[in-house]
Amino acid sequence: MSHHLTNQAWEVELRSNQKIVFLALAHLSQLSTQESTPTVRRLAFMCGLSDSGVRDQLQQLIEARLVERIATADGAGFRIYLGSRS
């Protein structure tokens, strides 16, 4: 868990549901890789949203290029992007 990434995520301008999902991902991500492997159900519980609500917000974050779906040794996961991305 990375409080540093969470602090940086607060500075990203997003709508409320996108922000809370992005903050949850930042909180769960490893500082070195910015990767995490939470389930949609876990994110839904953390964010107070439905599973489909989390999926919708994740898709919007992916389209905004702030989140990427990845494959990890632990299974499917996410990588967050903070700062500029070319």
PDB file of N, CA, C and O in Angstrom:
ATOM      1  N   MET A   1       0.833  -1.179   0.000  1.00  0.00           N
ATOM      2  CA  MET A   1       0.000   0.000   0.000  1.00  0.00           C
ATOM      3  C   MET A   1       0.880   1.247   0.000  1.00  0.00           C
ATOM      4  O   MET A   1       1.873   1.295   0.699  1.00  0.00           O
ATOM      5  N   SER A   2       0.466   2.214  -0.788  1.00  0.00           N
ATOM      6  CA  SER A   2       1.299   3.399  -0.927  1.00  0.00           C
ATOM      7  C   SER A   2       0.546   4.672  -0.569  1.00  0.00           C
ATOM      8  O   SER A   2      -0.343   5.103  -1.301  1.00  0.00           O
ATOM      9  N   HIS A   3       0.933   5.251   0.548  1.00  0.00           N
ATOM     10  CA  HIS A   3       0.339   6.540   0.915  1.00  0.00           C
ATOM     11  C   HIS A   3       0.883   7.639   0.018  1.00  0.00           C
ATOM     12  O   HIS A   3       0.200   8.622  -0.245  1.00  0.00           O
ATOM     13  N   HIS A   4       2.107   7.460  -0.472  1.00  0.00           N
ATOM     14  CA  HIS A   4       2.691   8.444  -1.386  1.00  0.00           C
ATOM     15  C   HIS A   4       1.856   8.530  -2.666  1.00  0.00           C
ATOM     16  O   HIS A   4       1.522   9.630  -3.133  1.00  0.00           O
ATOM     17  N   LEU A   5       1.504   7.385  -3.249  1.00  0.00           N
ATOM     18  CA  LEU A   5       0.688   7.379  -4.462  1.00  0.00           C
ATOM     19  C   LEU A   5      -0.703   7.930  -4.181  1.00  0.00           C
ATOM     20  O   LEU A   5      -1.270   8.652  -5.008  1.00  0.00           O
ATOM     21  N   THR A   6      -1.251   7.600  -3.024  1.00  0.00           N
ATOM     22  CA  THR A   6      -2.571   8.121  -2.657  1.00  0.00           C
ATOM     23  C   THR A   6      -2.532   9.642  -2.574  1.00  0.00           C
ATOM     24  O   THR A   6      -3.433  10.317  -3.084  1.00  0.00           O
ATOM     25  N   ASN A   7      -1.489  10.175  -1.958  1.00  0.00           N
ATOM     26  CA  ASN A   7      -1.357  11.636  -1.868  1.00  0.00           C
ATOM     27  C   ASN A   7      -1.268  12.260  -3.253  1.00  0.00           C
ATOM     28  O   ASN A   7      -1.874  13.308  -3.502  1.00  0.00           O
ATOM     29  N   GLN A   8      -0.538  11.636  -4.171  1.00  0.00           N
ATOM     30  CA  GLN A   8      -0.447  12.153  -5.535  1.00  0.00           C
ATOM     31  C   GLN A   8      -1.790  12.047  -6.261  1.00  0.00           C
ATOM     32  O   GLN A   8      -2.152  12.929  -7.028  1.00  0.00           O
ATOM     33  N   ALA A   9      -2.518  10.975  -6.013  1.00  0.00           N
ATOM     34  CA  ALA A   9      -3.805  10.761  -6.686  1.00  0.00           C
ATOM     35  C   ALA A   9      -4.823  11.836  -6.319  1.00  0.00           C
ATOM     36  O   ALA A   9      -5.689  12.182  -7.124  1.00  0.00           O
ATOM     37  N   TRP A  10      -4.720  12.395  -5.114  1.00  0.00           N
ATOM     38  CA  TRP A  10      -5.634  13.468  -4.714  1.00  0.00           C
ATOM     39  C   TRP A  10      -5.515  14.667  -5.637  1.00  0.00           C
ATOM     40  O   TRP A  10      -6.460  15.440  -5.791  1.00  0.00           O
ATOM     41  N   GLU A  11      -4.361  14.846  -6.251  1.00  0.00           N
ATOM     42  CA  GLU A  11      -4.118  16.018  -7.103  1.00  0.00           C
ATOM     43  C   GLU A  11      -4.637  15.852  -8.532  1.00  0.00           C
ATOM     44  O   GLU A  11      -4.606  16.794  -9.313  1.00  0.00           O
ATOM     45  N   VAL A  12      -5.116  14.663  -8.888  1.00  0.00           N
ATOM     46  CA  VAL A  12      -5.645  14.418 -10.225  1.00  0.00           C
ATOM     47  C   VAL A  12      -7.098  14.869 -10.259  1.00  0.00           C
ATOM     48  O   VAL A  12      -7.903  14.475  -9.407  1.00  0.00           O
ATOM     49  N   GLU A  13      -7.431  15.696 -11.238  1.00  0.00           N
ATOM     50  CA  GLU A  13      -8.794  16.210 -11.345  1.00  0.00           C
ATOM     51  C   GLU A  13      -9.696  15.176 -12.015  1.00  0.00           C
ATOM     52  O   GLU A  13      -9.511  14.830 -13.183  1.00  0.00           O
ATOM     53  N   LEU A  14     -10.646  14.659 -11.244  1.00  0.00           N
ATOM     54  CA  LEU A  14     -11.587  13.646 -11.721  1.00  0.00           C
ATOM     55  C   LEU A  14     -12.955  13.885 -11.098  1.00  0.00           C
ATOM     56  O   LEU A  14     -13.060  14.534 -10.058  1.00  0.00           O
ATOM     57  N   ARG A  15     -13.978  13.320 -11.719  1.00  0.00           N
ATOM     58  CA  ARG A  15     -15.320  13.359 -11.133  1.00  0.00           C
ATOM     59  C   ARG A  15     -15.346  12.412  -9.933  1.00  0.00           C
ATOM     60  O   ARG A  15     -14.488  11.558  -9.774  1.00  0.00           O
ATOM     61  N   SER A  16     -16.357  12.545  -9.096  1.00  0.00           N
ATOM     62  CA  SER A  16     -16.375  11.884  -7.785  1.00  0.00           C
ATOM     63  C   SER A  16     -16.177  10.366  -7.829  1.00  0.00           C
ATOM     64  O   SER A  16     -15.320   9.835  -7.118  1.00  0.00           O
ATOM     65  N   ASN A  17     -16.957   9.638  -8.614  1.00  0.00           N
ATOM     66  CA  ASN A  17     -16.828   8.182  -8.621  1.00  0.00           C
ATOM     67  C   ASN A  17     -15.513   7.728  -9.242  1.00  0.00           C
ATOM     68  O   ASN A  17     -14.895   6.762  -8.779  1.00  0.00           O
ATOM     69  N   GLN A  18     -15.058   8.438 -10.278  1.00  0.00           N
ATOM     70  CA  GLN A  18     -13.761   8.109 -10.858  1.00  0.00           C
ATOM     71  C   GLN A  18     -12.661   8.357  -9.834  1.00  0.00           C
ATOM     72  O   GLN A  18     -11.736   7.555  -9.710  1.00  0.00           O
ATOM     73  N   LYS A  19     -12.776   9.452  -9.106  1.00  0.00           N
ATOM     74  CA  LYS A  19     -11.756   9.821  -8.122  1.00  0.00           C
ATOM     75  C   LYS A  19     -11.649   8.768  -7.028  1.00  0.00           C
ATOM     76  O   LYS A  19     -10.554   8.360  -6.659  1.00  0.00           O
ATOM     77  N   ILE A  20     -12.780   8.304  -6.506  1.00  0.00           N
ATOM     78  CA  ILE A  20     -12.734   7.349  -5.401  1.00  0.00           C
ATOM     79  C   ILE A  20     -12.155   6.009  -5.867  1.00  0.00           C
ATOM     80  O   ILE A  20     -11.388   5.371  -5.142  1.00  0.00           O
ATOM     81  N   VAL A  21     -12.458   5.580  -7.083  1.00  0.00           N
ATOM     82  CA  VAL A  21     -11.885   4.342  -7.610  1.00  0.00           C
ATOM     83  C   VAL A  21     -10.387   4.530  -7.846  1.00  0.00           C
ATOM     84  O   VAL A  21      -9.580   3.659  -7.493  1.00  0.00           O
ATOM     85  N   PHE A  22      -9.994   5.674  -8.397  1.00  0.00           N
ATOM     86  CA  PHE A  22      -8.578   5.962  -8.628  1.00  0.00           C
ATOM     87  C   PHE A  22      -7.814   6.017  -7.308  1.00  0.00           C
ATOM     88  O   PHE A  22      -6.716   5.476  -7.186  1.00  0.00           O
ATOM     89  N   LEU A  23      -8.407   6.641  -6.295  1.00  0.00           N
ATOM     90  CA  LEU A  23      -7.778   6.697  -4.973  1.00  0.00           C
ATOM     91  C   LEU A  23      -7.615   5.302  -4.370  1.00  0.00           C
ATOM     92  O   LEU A  23      -6.589   4.996  -3.767  1.00  0.00           O
ATOM     93  N   ALA A  24      -8.630   4.454  -4.534  1.00  0.00           N
ATOM     94  CA  ALA A  24      -8.537   3.086  -4.010  1.00  0.00           C
ATOM     95  C   ALA A  24      -7.408   2.326  -4.704  1.00  0.00           C
ATOM     96  O   ALA A  24      -6.629   1.627  -4.055  1.00  0.00           O
ATOM     97  N   LEU A  25      -7.305   2.474  -6.027  1.00  0.00           N
ATOM     98  CA  LEU A  25      -6.220   1.816  -6.751  1.00  0.00           C
ATOM     99  C   LEU A  25      -4.862   2.346  -6.304  1.00  0.00           C
ATOM    100  O   LEU A  25      -3.920   1.576  -6.120  1.00  0.00           O
ATOM    101  N   ALA A  26      -4.761   3.652  -6.124  1.00  0.00           N
ATOM    102  CA  ALA A  26      -3.494   4.240  -5.665  1.00  0.00           C
ATOM    103  C   ALA A  26      -3.130   3.712  -4.286  1.00  0.00           C
ATOM    104  O   ALA A  26      -1.976   3.374  -4.014  1.00  0.00           O
ATOM    105  N   HIS A  27      -4.118   3.620  -3.423  1.00  0.00           N
ATOM    106  CA  HIS A  27      -3.891   3.135  -2.063  1.00  0.00           C
ATOM    107  C   HIS A  27      -3.375   1.694  -2.054  1.00  0.00           C
ATOM    108  O   HIS A  27      -2.519   1.334  -1.254  1.00  0.00           O
ATOM    109  N   LEU A  28      -3.894   0.877  -2.958  1.00  0.00           N
ATOM    110  CA  LEU A  28      -3.536  -0.538  -3.002  1.00  0.00           C
ATOM    111  C   LEU A  28      -2.276  -0.828  -3.814  1.00  0.00           C
ATOM    112  O   LEU A  28      -1.735  -1.932  -3.752  1.00  0.00           O
ATOM    113  N   SER A  29      -1.805   0.143  -4.575  1.00  0.00           N
ATOM    114  CA  SER A  29      -0.676  -0.068  -5.485  1.00  0.00           C
ATOM    115  C   SER A  29       0.664  -0.081  -4.760  1.00  0.00           C
ATOM    116  O   SER A  29       0.857   0.607  -3.759  1.00  0.00           O
ATOM    117  N   GLN A  30       1.585  -0.839  -5.322  1.00  0.00           N
ATOM    118  CA  GLN A  30       2.971  -0.849  -4.855  1.00  0.00           C
ATOM    119  C   GLN A  30       3.641   0.427  -5.355  1.00  0.00           C
ATOM    120  O   GLN A  30       3.467   0.802  -6.519  1.00  0.00           O
ATOM    121  N   LEU A  31       4.400   1.073  -4.510  1.00  0.00           N
ATOM    122  CA  LEU A  31       5.049   2.324  -4.875  1.00  0.00           C
ATOM    123  C   LEU A  31       6.000   2.144  -6.057  1.00  0.00           C
ATOM    124  O   LEU A  31       6.026   2.953  -6.980  1.00  0.00           O
ATOM    125  N   SER A  32       6.747   1.059  -6.075  1.00  0.00           N
ATOM    126  CA  SER A  32       7.771   0.867  -7.108  1.00  0.00           C
ATOM    127  C   SER A  32       7.190   0.603  -8.493  1.00  0.00           C
ATOM    128  O   SER A  32       7.757   1.031  -9.495  1.00  0.00           O
ATOM    129  N   THR A  33       6.072  -0.093  -8.567  1.00  0.00           N
ATOM    130  CA  THR A  33       5.513  -0.480  -9.870  1.00  0.00           C
ATOM    131  C   THR A  33       4.203   0.223 -10.199  1.00  0.00           C
ATOM    132  O   THR A  33       3.773   0.182 -11.352  1.00  0.00           O
ATOM    133  N   GLN A  34       3.570   0.802  -9.215  1.00  0.00           N
ATOM    134  CA  GLN A  34       2.242   1.420  -9.342  1.00  0.00           C
ATOM    135  C   GLN A  34       1.202   0.395  -9.791  1.00  0.00           C
ATOM    136  O   GLN A  34       0.225   0.723 -10.441  1.00  0.00           O
ATOM    137  N   GLU A  35       1.413  -0.852  -9.400  1.00  0.00           N
ATOM    138  CA  GLU A  35       0.525  -1.952  -9.776  1.00  0.00           C
ATOM    139  C   GLU A  35      -0.189  -2.513  -8.560  1.00  0.00           C
ATOM    140  O   GLU A  35       0.350  -2.515  -7.447  1.00  0.00           O
ATOM    141  N   SER A  36      -1.415  -3.001  -8.809  1.00  0.00           N
ATOM    142  CA  SER A  36      -2.188  -3.682  -7.767  1.00  0.00           C
ATOM    143  C   SER A  36      -3.068  -4.733  -8.425  1.00  0.00           C
ATOM    144  O   SER A  36      -3.294  -4.705  -9.630  1.00  0.00           O
ATOM    145  N   THR A  37      -3.566  -5.655  -7.611  1.00  0.00           N
ATOM    146  CA  THR A  37      -4.400  -6.739  -8.139  1.00  0.00           C
ATOM    147  C   THR A  37      -5.708  -6.891  -7.363  1.00  0.00           C
ATOM    148  O   THR A  37      -6.087  -8.002  -6.998  1.00  0.00           O
ATOM    149  N   PRO A  38      -6.428  -5.801  -7.112  1.00  0.00           N
ATOM    150  CA  PRO A  38      -7.694  -5.945  -6.387  1.00  0.00           C
ATOM    151  C   PRO A  38      -8.788  -6.513  -7.289  1.00  0.00           C
ATOM    152  O   PRO A  38      -8.749  -6.336  -8.511  1.00  0.00           O
ATOM    153  N   THR A  39      -9.730  -7.181  -6.689  1.00  0.00           N
ATOM    154  CA  THR A  39     -10.905  -7.626  -7.439  1.00  0.00           C
ATOM    155  C   THR A  39     -11.869  -6.457  -7.564  1.00  0.00           C
ATOM    156  O   THR A  39     -11.822  -5.498  -6.782  1.00  0.00           O
ATOM    157  N   VAL A  40     -12.757  -6.555  -8.527  1.00  0.00           N
ATOM    158  CA  VAL A  40     -13.804  -5.538  -8.675  1.00  0.00           C
ATOM    159  C   VAL A  40     -14.650  -5.503  -7.407  1.00  0.00           C
ATOM    160  O   VAL A  40     -15.012  -4.438  -6.923  1.00  0.00           O
ATOM    161  N   ARG A  41     -14.917  -6.657  -6.834  1.00  0.00           N
ATOM    162  CA  ARG A  41     -15.719  -6.719  -5.614  1.00  0.00           C
ATOM    163  C   ARG A  41     -15.038  -5.964  -4.468  1.00  0.00           C
ATOM    164  O   ARG A  41     -15.680  -5.243  -3.717  1.00  0.00           O
ATOM    165  N   ARG A  42     -13.730  -6.141  -4.336  1.00  0.00           N
ATOM    166  CA  ARG A  42     -13.015  -5.424  -3.273  1.00  0.00           C
ATOM    167  C   ARG A  42     -13.078  -3.918  -3.502  1.00  0.00           C
ATOM    168  O   ARG A  42     -13.302  -3.148  -2.577  1.00  0.00           O
ATOM    169  N   LEU A  43     -12.846  -3.485  -4.748  1.00  0.00           N
ATOM    170  CA  LEU A  43     -12.934  -2.059  -5.055  1.00  0.00           C
ATOM    171  C   LEU A  43     -14.337  -1.526  -4.782  1.00  0.00           C
ATOM    172  O   LEU A  43     -14.507  -0.430  -4.244  1.00  0.00           O
ATOM    173  N   ALA A  44     -15.351  -2.314  -5.131  1.00  0.00           N
ATOM    174  CA  ALA A  44     -16.739  -1.901  -4.891  1.00  0.00           C
ATOM    175  C   ALA A  44     -16.987  -1.705  -3.396  1.00  0.00           C
ATOM    176  O   ALA A  44     -17.593  -0.707  -2.986  1.00  0.00           O
ATOM    177  N   PHE A  45     -16.494  -2.626  -2.588  1.00  0.00           N
ATOM    178  CA  PHE A  45     -16.652  -2.511  -1.146  1.00  0.00           C
ATOM    179  C   PHE A  45     -15.932  -1.269  -0.617  1.00  0.00           C
ATOM    180  O   PHE A  45     -16.476  -0.506   0.169  1.00  0.00           O
ATOM    181  N   MET A  46     -14.692  -1.083  -1.060  1.00  0.00           N
ATOM    182  CA  MET A  46     -13.901   0.061  -0.598  1.00  0.00           C
ATOM    183  C   MET A  46     -14.536   1.397  -0.989  1.00  0.00           C
ATOM    184  O   MET A  46     -14.465   2.360  -0.224  1.00  0.00           O
ATOM    185  N   CYS A  47     -15.131   1.451  -2.186  1.00  0.00           N
ATOM    186  CA  CYS A  47     -15.629   2.710  -2.735  1.00  0.00           C
ATOM    187  C   CYS A  47     -17.111   2.958  -2.467  1.00  0.00           C
ATOM    188  O   CYS A  47     -17.610   4.049  -2.751  1.00  0.00           O
ATOM    189  N   GLY A  48     -17.803   1.956  -1.960  1.00  0.00           N
ATOM    190  CA  GLY A  48     -19.242   2.117  -1.731  1.00  0.00           C
ATOM    191  C   GLY A  48     -20.031   2.165  -3.029  1.00  0.00           C
ATOM    192  O   GLY A  48     -21.053   2.845  -3.125  1.00  0.00           O
ATOM    193  N   LEU A  49     -19.547   1.436  -4.036  1.00  0.00           N
ATOM    194  CA  LEU A  49     -20.197   1.390  -5.339  1.00  0.00           C
ATOM    195  C   LEU A  49     -20.595  -0.051  -5.656  1.00  0.00           C
ATOM    196  O   LEU A  49     -20.111  -0.988  -5.028  1.00  0.00           O
ATOM    197  N   SER A  50     -21.435  -0.213  -6.662  1.00  0.00           N
ATOM    198  CA  SER A  50     -21.769  -1.554  -7.136  1.00  0.00           C
ATOM    199  C   SER A  50     -20.620  -2.072  -7.997  1.00  0.00           C
ATOM    200  O   SER A  50     -19.761  -1.305  -8.456  1.00  0.00           O
ATOM    201  N   ASP A  51     -20.610  -3.379  -8.227  1.00  0.00           N
ATOM    202  CA  ASP A  51     -19.585  -3.970  -9.090  1.00  0.00           C
ATOM    203  C   ASP A  51     -19.633  -3.327 -10.476  1.00  0.00           C
ATOM    204  O   ASP A  51     -18.597  -2.975 -11.038  1.00  0.00           O
ATOM    205  N   SER A  52     -20.836  -3.175 -11.020  1.00  0.00           N
ATOM    206  CA  SER A  52     -20.947  -2.583 -12.357  1.00  0.00           C
ATOM    207  C   SER A  52     -20.531  -1.114 -12.340  1.00  0.00           C
ATOM    208  O   SER A  52     -19.954  -0.620 -13.311  1.00  0.00           O
ATOM    209  N   GLY A  53     -20.790  -0.419 -11.245  1.00  0.00           N
ATOM    210  CA  GLY A  53     -20.348   0.966 -11.117  1.00  0.00           C
ATOM    211  C   GLY A  53     -18.835   1.069 -11.139  1.00  0.00           C
ATOM    212  O   GLY A  53     -18.266   1.961 -11.779  1.00  0.00           O
ATOM    213  N   VAL A  54     -18.166   0.148 -10.451  1.00  0.00           N
ATOM    214  CA  VAL A  54     -16.696   0.135 -10.457  1.00  0.00           C
ATOM    215  C   VAL A  54     -16.186  -0.182 -11.854  1.00  0.00           C
ATOM    216  O   VAL A  54     -15.262   0.471 -12.352  1.00  0.00           O
ATOM    217  N   ARG A  55     -16.792  -1.157 -12.523  1.00  0.00           N
ATOM    218  CA  ARG A  55     -16.365  -1.500 -13.885  1.00  0.00           C
ATOM    219  C   ARG A  55     -16.499  -0.291 -14.814  1.00  0.00           C
ATOM    220  O   ARG A  55     -15.608  -0.020 -15.631  1.00  0.00           O
ATOM    221  N   ASP A  56     -17.610   0.444 -14.691  1.00  0.00           N
ATOM    222  CA  ASP A  56     -17.809   1.645 -15.511  1.00  0.00           C
ATOM    223  C   ASP A  56     -16.730   2.681 -15.239  1.00  0.00           C
ATOM    224  O   ASP A  56     -16.169   3.266 -16.175  1.00  0.00           O
ATOM    225  N   GLN A  57     -16.422   2.915 -13.978  1.00  0.00           N
ATOM    226  CA  GLN A  57     -15.406   3.911 -13.628  1.00  0.00           C
ATOM    227  C   GLN A  57     -14.023   3.466 -14.081  1.00  0.00           C
ATOM    228  O   GLN A  57     -13.229   4.284 -14.560  1.00  0.00           O
ATOM    229  N   LEU A  58     -13.718   2.177 -13.942  1.00  0.00           N
ATOM    230  CA  LEU A  58     -12.440   1.660 -14.424  1.00  0.00           C
ATOM    231  C   LEU A  58     -12.300   1.870 -15.925  1.00  0.00           C
ATOM    232  O   LEU A  58     -11.242   2.281 -16.408  1.00  0.00           O
ATOM    233  N   GLN A  59     -13.364   1.602 -16.666  1.00  0.00           N
ATOM    234  CA  GLN A  59     -13.321   1.789 -18.115  1.00  0.00           C
ATOM    235  C   GLN A  59     -13.061   3.247 -18.467  1.00  0.00           C
ATOM    236  O   GLN A  59     -12.265   3.553 -19.353  1.00  0.00           O
ATOM    237  N   GLN A  60     -13.698   4.168 -17.754  1.00  0.00           N
ATOM    238  CA  GLN A  60     -13.467   5.592 -18.001  1.00  0.00           C
ATOM    239  C   GLN A  60     -12.040   5.998 -17.649  1.00  0.00           C
ATOM    240  O   GLN A  60     -11.421   6.805 -18.357  1.00  0.00           O
ATOM    241  N   LEU A  61     -11.502   5.449 -16.571  1.00  0.00           N
ATOM    242  CA  LEU A  61     -10.117   5.734 -16.190  1.00  0.00           C
ATOM    243  C   LEU A  61      -9.135   5.170 -17.214  1.00  0.00           C
ATOM    244  O   LEU A  61      -8.110   5.792 -17.510  1.00  0.00           O
ATOM    245  N   ILE A  62      -9.448   4.009 -17.769  1.00  0.00           N
ATOM    246  CA  ILE A  62      -8.616   3.409 -18.811  1.00  0.00           C
ATOM    247  C   ILE A  62      -8.658   4.281 -20.061  1.00  0.00           C
ATOM    248  O   ILE A  62      -7.623   4.568 -20.672  1.00  0.00           O
ATOM    249  N   GLU A  63      -9.843   4.725 -20.449  1.00  0.00           N
ATOM    250  CA  GLU A  63      -9.980   5.593 -21.621  1.00  0.00           C
ATOM    251  C   GLU A  63      -9.251   6.923 -21.428  1.00  0.00           C
ATOM    252  O   GLU A  63      -8.733   7.494 -22.391  1.00  0.00           O
ATOM    253  N   ALA A  64      -9.188   7.403 -20.178  1.00  0.00           N
ATOM    254  CA  ALA A  64      -8.476   8.642 -19.871  1.00  0.00           C
ATOM    255  C   ALA A  64      -6.965   8.412 -19.748  1.00  0.00           C
ATOM    256  O   ALA A  64      -6.217   9.356 -19.481  1.00  0.00           O
ATOM    257  N   ARG A  65      -6.537   7.173 -19.905  1.00  0.00           N
ATOM    258  CA  ARG A  65      -5.117   6.774 -19.831  1.00  0.00           C
ATOM    259  C   ARG A  65      -4.517   7.010 -18.449  1.00  0.00           C
ATOM    260  O   ARG A  65      -3.333   7.270 -18.315  1.00  0.00           O
ATOM    261  N   LEU A  66      -5.337   6.905 -17.421  1.00  0.00           N
ATOM    262  CA  LEU A  66      -4.855   6.997 -16.046  1.00  0.00           C
ATOM    263  C   LEU A  66      -4.663   5.627 -15.421  1.00  0.00           C
ATOM    264  O   LEU A  66      -3.984   5.475 -14.417  1.00  0.00           O
ATOM    265  N   VAL A  67      -5.294   4.614 -16.022  1.00  0.00           N
ATOM    266  CA  VAL A  67      -5.222   3.235 -15.530  1.00  0.00           C
ATOM    267  C   VAL A  67      -5.037   2.318 -16.730  1.00  0.00           C
ATOM    268  O   VAL A  67      -5.575   2.569 -17.813  1.00  0.00           O
ATOM    269  N   GLU A  68      -4.279   1.262 -16.520  1.00  0.00           N
ATOM    270  CA  GLU A  68      -4.064   0.249 -17.552  1.00  0.00           C
ATOM    271  C   GLU A  68      -4.317  -1.124 -16.938  1.00  0.00           C
ATOM    272  O   GLU A  68      -3.900  -1.396 -15.814  1.00  0.00           O
ATOM    273  N   ARG A  69      -5.031  -1.983 -17.669  1.00  0.00           N
ATOM    274  CA  ARG A  69      -5.192  -3.376 -17.238  1.00  0.00           C
ATOM    275  C   ARG A  69      -3.883  -4.096 -17.558  1.00  0.00           C
ATOM    276  O   ARG A  69      -3.336  -3.938 -18.642  1.00  0.00           O
ATOM    277  N   ILE A  70      -3.427  -4.916 -16.622  1.00  0.00           N
ATOM    278  CA  ILE A  70      -2.173  -5.642 -16.815  1.00  0.00           C
ATOM    279  C   ILE A  70      -2.334  -7.084 -16.349  1.00  0.00           C
ATOM    280  O   ILE A  70      -3.260  -7.406 -15.610  1.00  0.00           O
ATOM    281  N   ALA A  71      -1.419  -7.927 -16.789  1.00  0.00           N
ATOM    282  CA  ALA A  71      -1.323  -9.291 -16.279  1.00  0.00           C
ATOM    283  C   ALA A  71      -0.128  -9.322 -15.332  1.00  0.00           C
ATOM    284  O   ALA A  71       0.945  -8.819 -15.657  1.00  0.00           O
ATOM    285  N   THR A  72      -0.328  -9.857 -14.135  1.00  0.00           N
ATOM    286  CA  THR A  72       0.750  -9.968 -13.155  1.00  0.00           C
ATOM    287  C   THR A  72       0.894 -11.419 -12.730  1.00  0.00           C
ATOM    288  O   THR A  72       0.066 -12.266 -13.089  1.00  0.00           O
ATOM    289  N   ALA A  73       1.896 -11.690 -11.936  1.00  0.00           N
ATOM    290  CA  ALA A  73       2.087 -13.036 -11.404  1.00  0.00           C
ATOM    291  C   ALA A  73       0.905 -13.445 -10.518  1.00  0.00           C
ATOM    292  O   ALA A  73       0.607 -14.629 -10.385  1.00  0.00           O
ATOM    293  N   ASP A  74       0.224 -12.459  -9.930  1.00  0.00           N
ATOM    294  CA  ASP A  74      -0.936 -12.729  -9.072  1.00  0.00           C
ATOM    295  C   ASP A  74      -2.244 -12.776  -9.853  1.00  0.00           C
ATOM    296  O   ASP A  74      -3.308 -12.927  -9.272  1.00  0.00           O
ATOM    297  N   GLY A  75      -2.186 -12.602 -11.163  1.00  0.00           N
ATOM    298  CA  GLY A  75      -3.392 -12.590 -11.988  1.00  0.00           C
ATOM    299  C   GLY A  75      -3.585 -11.234 -12.636  1.00  0.00           C
ATOM    300  O   GLY A  75      -2.647 -10.459 -12.774  1.00  0.00           O
ATOM    301  N   ALA A  76      -4.812 -10.954 -13.017  1.00  0.00           N
ATOM    302  CA  ALA A  76      -5.123  -9.670 -13.652  1.00  0.00           C
ATOM    303  C   ALA A  76      -4.999  -8.549 -12.633  1.00  0.00           C
ATOM    304  O   ALA A  76      -5.259  -8.731 -11.449  1.00  0.00           O
ATOM    305  N   GLY A  77      -4.591  -7.402 -13.111  1.00  0.00           N
ATOM    306  CA  GLY A  77      -4.430  -6.273 -12.208  1.00  0.00           C
ATOM    307  C   GLY A  77      -4.498  -4.960 -12.946  1.00  0.00           C
ATOM    308  O   GLY A  77      -4.942  -4.892 -14.096  1.00  0.00           O
ATOM    309  N   PHE A  78      -4.037  -3.923 -12.272  1.00  0.00           N
ATOM    310  CA  PHE A  78      -4.100  -2.574 -12.812  1.00  0.00           C
ATOM    311  C   PHE A  78      -2.803  -1.845 -12.512  1.00  0.00           C
ATOM    312  O   PHE A  78      -2.177  -2.059 -11.484  1.00  0.00           O
ATOM    313  N   ARG A  79      -2.416  -0.960 -13.418  1.00  0.00           N
ATOM    314  CA  ARG A  79      -1.306  -0.039 -13.185  1.00  0.00           C
ATOM    315  C   ARG A  79      -1.893   1.359 -13.303  1.00  0.00           C
ATOM    316  O   ARG A  79      -2.631   1.650 -14.239  1.00  0.00           O
ATOM    317  N   ILE A  80      -1.585   2.196 -12.323  1.00  0.00           N
ATOM    318  CA  ILE A  80      -2.050   3.575 -12.367  1.00  0.00           C
ATOM    319  C   ILE A  80      -0.951   4.462 -12.921  1.00  0.00           C
ATOM    320  O   ILE A  80       0.236   4.121 -12.837  1.00  0.00           O
ATOM    321  N   TYR A  81      -1.345   5.573 -13.508  1.00  0.00           N
ATOM    322  CA  TYR A  81      -0.395   6.540 -14.038  1.00  0.00           C
ATOM    323  C   TYR A  81      -0.651   7.887 -13.394  1.00  0.00           C
ATOM    324  O   TYR A  81      -1.762   8.402 -13.423  1.00  0.00           O
ATOM    325  N   LEU A  82       0.388   8.419 -12.815  1.00  0.00           N
ATOM    326  CA  LEU A  82       0.346   9.742 -12.198  1.00  0.00           C
ATOM    327  C   LEU A  82       1.373  10.609 -12.911  1.00  0.00           C
ATOM    328  O   LEU A  82       2.466  10.149 -13.192  1.00  0.00           O
ATOM    329  N   GLY A  83       1.025  11.832 -13.209  1.00  0.00           N
ATOM    330  CA  GLY A  83       1.937  12.700 -13.938  1.00  0.00           C
ATOM    331  C   GLY A  83       1.719  12.556 -15.430  1.00  0.00           C
ATOM    332  O   GLY A  83       0.781  11.912 -15.882  1.00  0.00           O
ATOM    333  N   SER A  84       2.597  13.176 -16.203  1.00  0.00           N
ATOM    334  CA  SER A  84       2.418  13.167 -17.663  1.00  0.00           C
ATOM    335  C   SER A  84       2.789  11.813 -18.238  1.00  0.00           C
ATOM    336  O   SER A  84       3.648  11.108 -17.728  1.00  0.00           O
ATOM    337  N   ARG A  85       2.119  11.496 -19.317  1.00  0.00           N
ATOM    338  CA  ARG A  85       2.334  10.224 -20.002  1.00  0.00           C
ATOM    339  C   ARG A  85       2.368  10.510 -21.491  1.00  0.00           C
ATOM    340  O   ARG A  85       1.452  11.082 -22.043  1.00  0.00           O
ATOM    341  N   SER A  86       3.420  10.131 -22.156  1.00  0.00           N
ATOM    342  CA  SER A  86       3.508  10.409 -23.602  1.00  0.00           C
ATOM    343  C   SER A  86       2.941   9.296 -24.444  1.00  0.00           C
ATOM    344  O   SER A  86       2.623   8.267 -24.008  1.00  0.00           O
TER     345      SER A  86
END
